[in-house]
Structure formats: structure tokens, C-alpha cells
Coordinates of C-alpha atoms in Angstrom, one line a residue:
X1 CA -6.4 -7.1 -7.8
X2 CA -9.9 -8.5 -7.4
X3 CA -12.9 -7.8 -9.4
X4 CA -16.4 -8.6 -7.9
X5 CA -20.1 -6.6 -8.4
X6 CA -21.9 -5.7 -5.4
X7 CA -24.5 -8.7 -5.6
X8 CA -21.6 -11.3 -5.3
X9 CA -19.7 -9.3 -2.5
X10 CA -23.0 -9.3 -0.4
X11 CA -23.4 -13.1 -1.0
X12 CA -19.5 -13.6 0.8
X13 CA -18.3 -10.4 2.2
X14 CA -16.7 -12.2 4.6
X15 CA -14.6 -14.1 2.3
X16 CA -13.6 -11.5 0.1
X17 CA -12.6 -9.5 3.3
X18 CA -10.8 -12.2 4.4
X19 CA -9.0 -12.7 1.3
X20 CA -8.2 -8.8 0.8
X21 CA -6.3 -8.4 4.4
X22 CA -4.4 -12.5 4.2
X23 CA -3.1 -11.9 0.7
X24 CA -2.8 -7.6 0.8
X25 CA -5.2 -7.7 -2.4
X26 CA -7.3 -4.6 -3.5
X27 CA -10.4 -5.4 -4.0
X28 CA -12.7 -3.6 -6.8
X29 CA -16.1 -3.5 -6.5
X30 CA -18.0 -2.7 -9.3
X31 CA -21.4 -0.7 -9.1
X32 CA -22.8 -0.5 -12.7
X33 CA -23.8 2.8 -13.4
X34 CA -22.6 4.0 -10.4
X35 CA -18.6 4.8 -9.4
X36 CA -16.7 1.5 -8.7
X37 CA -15.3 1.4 -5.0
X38 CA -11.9 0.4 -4.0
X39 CA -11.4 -2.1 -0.6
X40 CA -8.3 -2.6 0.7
X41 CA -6.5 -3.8 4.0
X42 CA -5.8 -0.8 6.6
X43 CA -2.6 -1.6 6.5
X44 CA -2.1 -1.4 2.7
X45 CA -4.0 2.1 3.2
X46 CA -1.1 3.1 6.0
X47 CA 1.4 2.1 3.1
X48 CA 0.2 4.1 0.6
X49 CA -0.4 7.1 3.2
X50 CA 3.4 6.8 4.5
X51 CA 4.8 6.5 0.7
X52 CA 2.8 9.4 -0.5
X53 CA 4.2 11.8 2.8
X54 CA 7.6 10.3 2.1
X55 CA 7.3 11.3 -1.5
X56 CA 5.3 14.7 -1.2
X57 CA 7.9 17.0 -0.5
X58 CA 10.5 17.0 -3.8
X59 CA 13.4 17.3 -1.1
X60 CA 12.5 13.9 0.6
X61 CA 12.2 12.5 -2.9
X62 CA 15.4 13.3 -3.7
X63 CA 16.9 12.3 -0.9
X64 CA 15.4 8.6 -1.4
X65 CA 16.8 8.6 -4.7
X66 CA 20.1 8.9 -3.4
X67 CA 19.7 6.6 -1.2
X68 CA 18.2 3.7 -3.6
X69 CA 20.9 4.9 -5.7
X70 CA 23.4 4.5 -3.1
X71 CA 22.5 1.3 -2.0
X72 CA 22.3 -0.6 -5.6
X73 CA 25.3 0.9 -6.7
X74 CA 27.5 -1.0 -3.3
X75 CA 28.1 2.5 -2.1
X76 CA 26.8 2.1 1.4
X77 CA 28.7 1.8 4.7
X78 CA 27.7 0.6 8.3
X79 CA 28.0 2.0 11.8
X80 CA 27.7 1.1 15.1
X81 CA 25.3 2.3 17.4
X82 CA 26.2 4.7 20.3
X83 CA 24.7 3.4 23.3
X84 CA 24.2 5.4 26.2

């Protein structure tokens, strides 16, 4: 995570754009008085979107736990594909 005010973003916003989508960094800008804003990649925003619908239902939640579970604990098995 990266910490800037607004004067030094609008000096190089094109560097710390840059570095927020190459290395997946969340970028804080702070405004003072004012609420801080948050920039990250749209790809980092997709993650966070797909993890919190993967982990809003309790169901699905418990159903990756099982399946974390599953997989550290060697329990897993493989199979083929069907093809058609």
C-alpha cells in the first residue's frame, strides 16, 4: 500500500498509476480534512468483487472451507474429463 497527498499525485499521476496496475498496489490518497480516497487496479477491484460474491452467501463459504480444507489436508482426488 501506497501513501501520497493529492498535491504529489497531481505532480506524477501517471507514475503512480503506473505503479498501482504493474505491482497490484492500492494506492491511498490522502485529502486532509477531507475523506482519504482509495485507487486501485480494475483488476484488483474485479478480485475483491468476485471474493466478496464467492463469500456472501454462508453456504458458498462453507463450501470453500471444505474445500481448502480438503485440499491441505491431501484429501483430494482427480478426474478425467468427459469429452464429447
Amino acid at each position: 500500500m501506497q501513501i501520497t497527498t493529492v498535491s504529489d499525485f497531481r505532480k506524477d499521476i501517471k507514475t503512480y498509476l503506473d505503479r498501482v496496475v504493474k505491482n497490484f498496489e492500492t494506492l491511498i490518497i490522502n485529502r486532509g480534512k477531507d475523506s482519504a480516497i482509495v485507487v486501485m487496479s480494475l483488476q484488483e477491484y474485479n478480485s475483491l468483487m468476485a471474493t466478496n460474491y464467492e463469500l456472501s452467501s454462508r453456504k458458498n463459504e462453507l463450501r470453500l472451507d471444505s474445500a481448502i480444507d480438503k485440499l491441505k489436508s491431501g484429501t483430494t482426488f482427480n478426474k478425467d474429463l468427459i469429452e464429447n
